[in-house]
Short mmCIF file of C-alpha atoms in Angstrom, two decimals:
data_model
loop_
_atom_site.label_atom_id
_atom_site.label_comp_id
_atom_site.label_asym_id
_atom_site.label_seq_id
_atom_site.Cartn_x
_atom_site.Cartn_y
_atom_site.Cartn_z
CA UNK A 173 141.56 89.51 -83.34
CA UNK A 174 141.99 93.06 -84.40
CA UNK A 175 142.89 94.03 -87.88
CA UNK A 176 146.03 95.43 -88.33
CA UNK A 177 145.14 98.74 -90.18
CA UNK A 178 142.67 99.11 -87.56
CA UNK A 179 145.09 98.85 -84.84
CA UNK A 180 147.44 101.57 -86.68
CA UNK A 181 144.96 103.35 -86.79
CA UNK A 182 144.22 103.58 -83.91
CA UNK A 183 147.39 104.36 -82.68
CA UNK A 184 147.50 107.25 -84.89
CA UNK A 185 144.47 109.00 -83.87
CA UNK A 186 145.79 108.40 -80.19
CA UNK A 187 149.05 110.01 -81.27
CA UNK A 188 147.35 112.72 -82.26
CA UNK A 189 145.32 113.42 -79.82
CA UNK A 190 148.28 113.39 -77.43
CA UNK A 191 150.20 116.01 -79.72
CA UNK A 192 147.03 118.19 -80.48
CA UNK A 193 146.68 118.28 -76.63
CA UNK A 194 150.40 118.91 -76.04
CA UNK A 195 150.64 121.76 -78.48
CA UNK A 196 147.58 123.16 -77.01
CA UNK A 197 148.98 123.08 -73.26
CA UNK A 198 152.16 125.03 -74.46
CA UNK A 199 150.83 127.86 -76.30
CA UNK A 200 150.97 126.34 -80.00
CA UNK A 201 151.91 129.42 -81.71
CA UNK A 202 149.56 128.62 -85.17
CA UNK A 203 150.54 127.52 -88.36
CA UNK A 204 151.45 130.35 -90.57
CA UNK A 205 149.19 129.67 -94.67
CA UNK A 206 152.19 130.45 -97.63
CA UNK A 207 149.74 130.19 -100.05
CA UNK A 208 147.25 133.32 -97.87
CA UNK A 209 147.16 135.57 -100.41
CA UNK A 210 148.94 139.00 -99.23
CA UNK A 211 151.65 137.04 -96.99
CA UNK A 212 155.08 138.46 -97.95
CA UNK A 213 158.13 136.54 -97.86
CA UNK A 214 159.08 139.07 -95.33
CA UNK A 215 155.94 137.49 -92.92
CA UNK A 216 156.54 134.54 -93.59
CA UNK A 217 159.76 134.85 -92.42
CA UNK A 218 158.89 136.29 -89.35
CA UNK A 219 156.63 133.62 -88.79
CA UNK A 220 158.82 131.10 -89.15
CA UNK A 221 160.79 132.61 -86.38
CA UNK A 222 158.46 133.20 -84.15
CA UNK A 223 157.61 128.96 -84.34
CA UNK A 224 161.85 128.38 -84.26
CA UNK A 225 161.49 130.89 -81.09
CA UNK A 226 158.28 128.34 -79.52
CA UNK A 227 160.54 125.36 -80.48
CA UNK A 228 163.34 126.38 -78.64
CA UNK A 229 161.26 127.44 -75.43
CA UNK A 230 159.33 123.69 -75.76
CA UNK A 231 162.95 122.21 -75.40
CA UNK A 232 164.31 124.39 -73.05
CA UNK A 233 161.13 123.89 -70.44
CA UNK A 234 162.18 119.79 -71.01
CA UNK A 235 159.15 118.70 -73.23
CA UNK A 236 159.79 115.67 -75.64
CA UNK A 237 163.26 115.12 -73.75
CA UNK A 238 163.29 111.61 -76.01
CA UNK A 239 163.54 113.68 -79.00
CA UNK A 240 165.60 116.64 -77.63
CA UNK A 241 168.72 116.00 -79.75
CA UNK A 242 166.77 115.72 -82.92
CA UNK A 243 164.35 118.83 -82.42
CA UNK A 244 168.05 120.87 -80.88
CA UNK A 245 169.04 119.81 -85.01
CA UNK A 246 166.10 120.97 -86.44
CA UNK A 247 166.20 124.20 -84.46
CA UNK A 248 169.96 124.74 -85.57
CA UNK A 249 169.27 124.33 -89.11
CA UNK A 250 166.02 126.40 -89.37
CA UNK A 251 168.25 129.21 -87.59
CA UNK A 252 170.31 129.03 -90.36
CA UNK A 253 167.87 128.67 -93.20
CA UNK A 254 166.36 131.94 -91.87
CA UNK A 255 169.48 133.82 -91.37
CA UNK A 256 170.55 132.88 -95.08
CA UNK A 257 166.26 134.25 -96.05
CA UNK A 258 166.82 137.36 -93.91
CA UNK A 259 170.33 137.58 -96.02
CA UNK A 260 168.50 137.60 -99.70
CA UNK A 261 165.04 138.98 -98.66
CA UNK A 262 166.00 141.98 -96.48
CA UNK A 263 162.83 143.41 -94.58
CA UNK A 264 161.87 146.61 -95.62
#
């Protein structure tokens, strides 16, 4: 019989594997550093929606269609978030 952690754990590295692998197949667009030195709160900005931009695409092509409704939230909210940054930390 197999150990319980050992089965969650195993579950887990499959589950990442499969994400790893899906976010590579779809053009993962990178995970933007805050603490790189030199990134401005204007960049990071911009980064941030560049990945609400590659969210949006993901759903809109069908992927994850189980968590659609969720990720459609998430993408509302970070589109607001950034409007209200973009508000207080105009770009120059």
């Amino acid at each position: 019989m197999t150990a319980p952690n050992a089965a969650a754990a195993s579950t887990a590295d499959v589950s990442a594997d499969a994400a790893a692998g899906t976010a590579a197949a779809v053009g993962d667009p990178g995970i933007a550093d805050p603490s790189t030195p030199g990134m401005s709160t204007a960049d990071l900005i911009s980064q941030l929606q560049a990945d609400r931009l590659w969210l949006l695409r993901q759903i809109d092509a069908g992927l994850w269609p189980q968590w659609r409704l969720d990720l459609a939230a998430l993408e509302r909210e970070l589109g607001q978030l950034l409007d209200q940054a973009g508000e207080r930390f105009p770009q120059s």
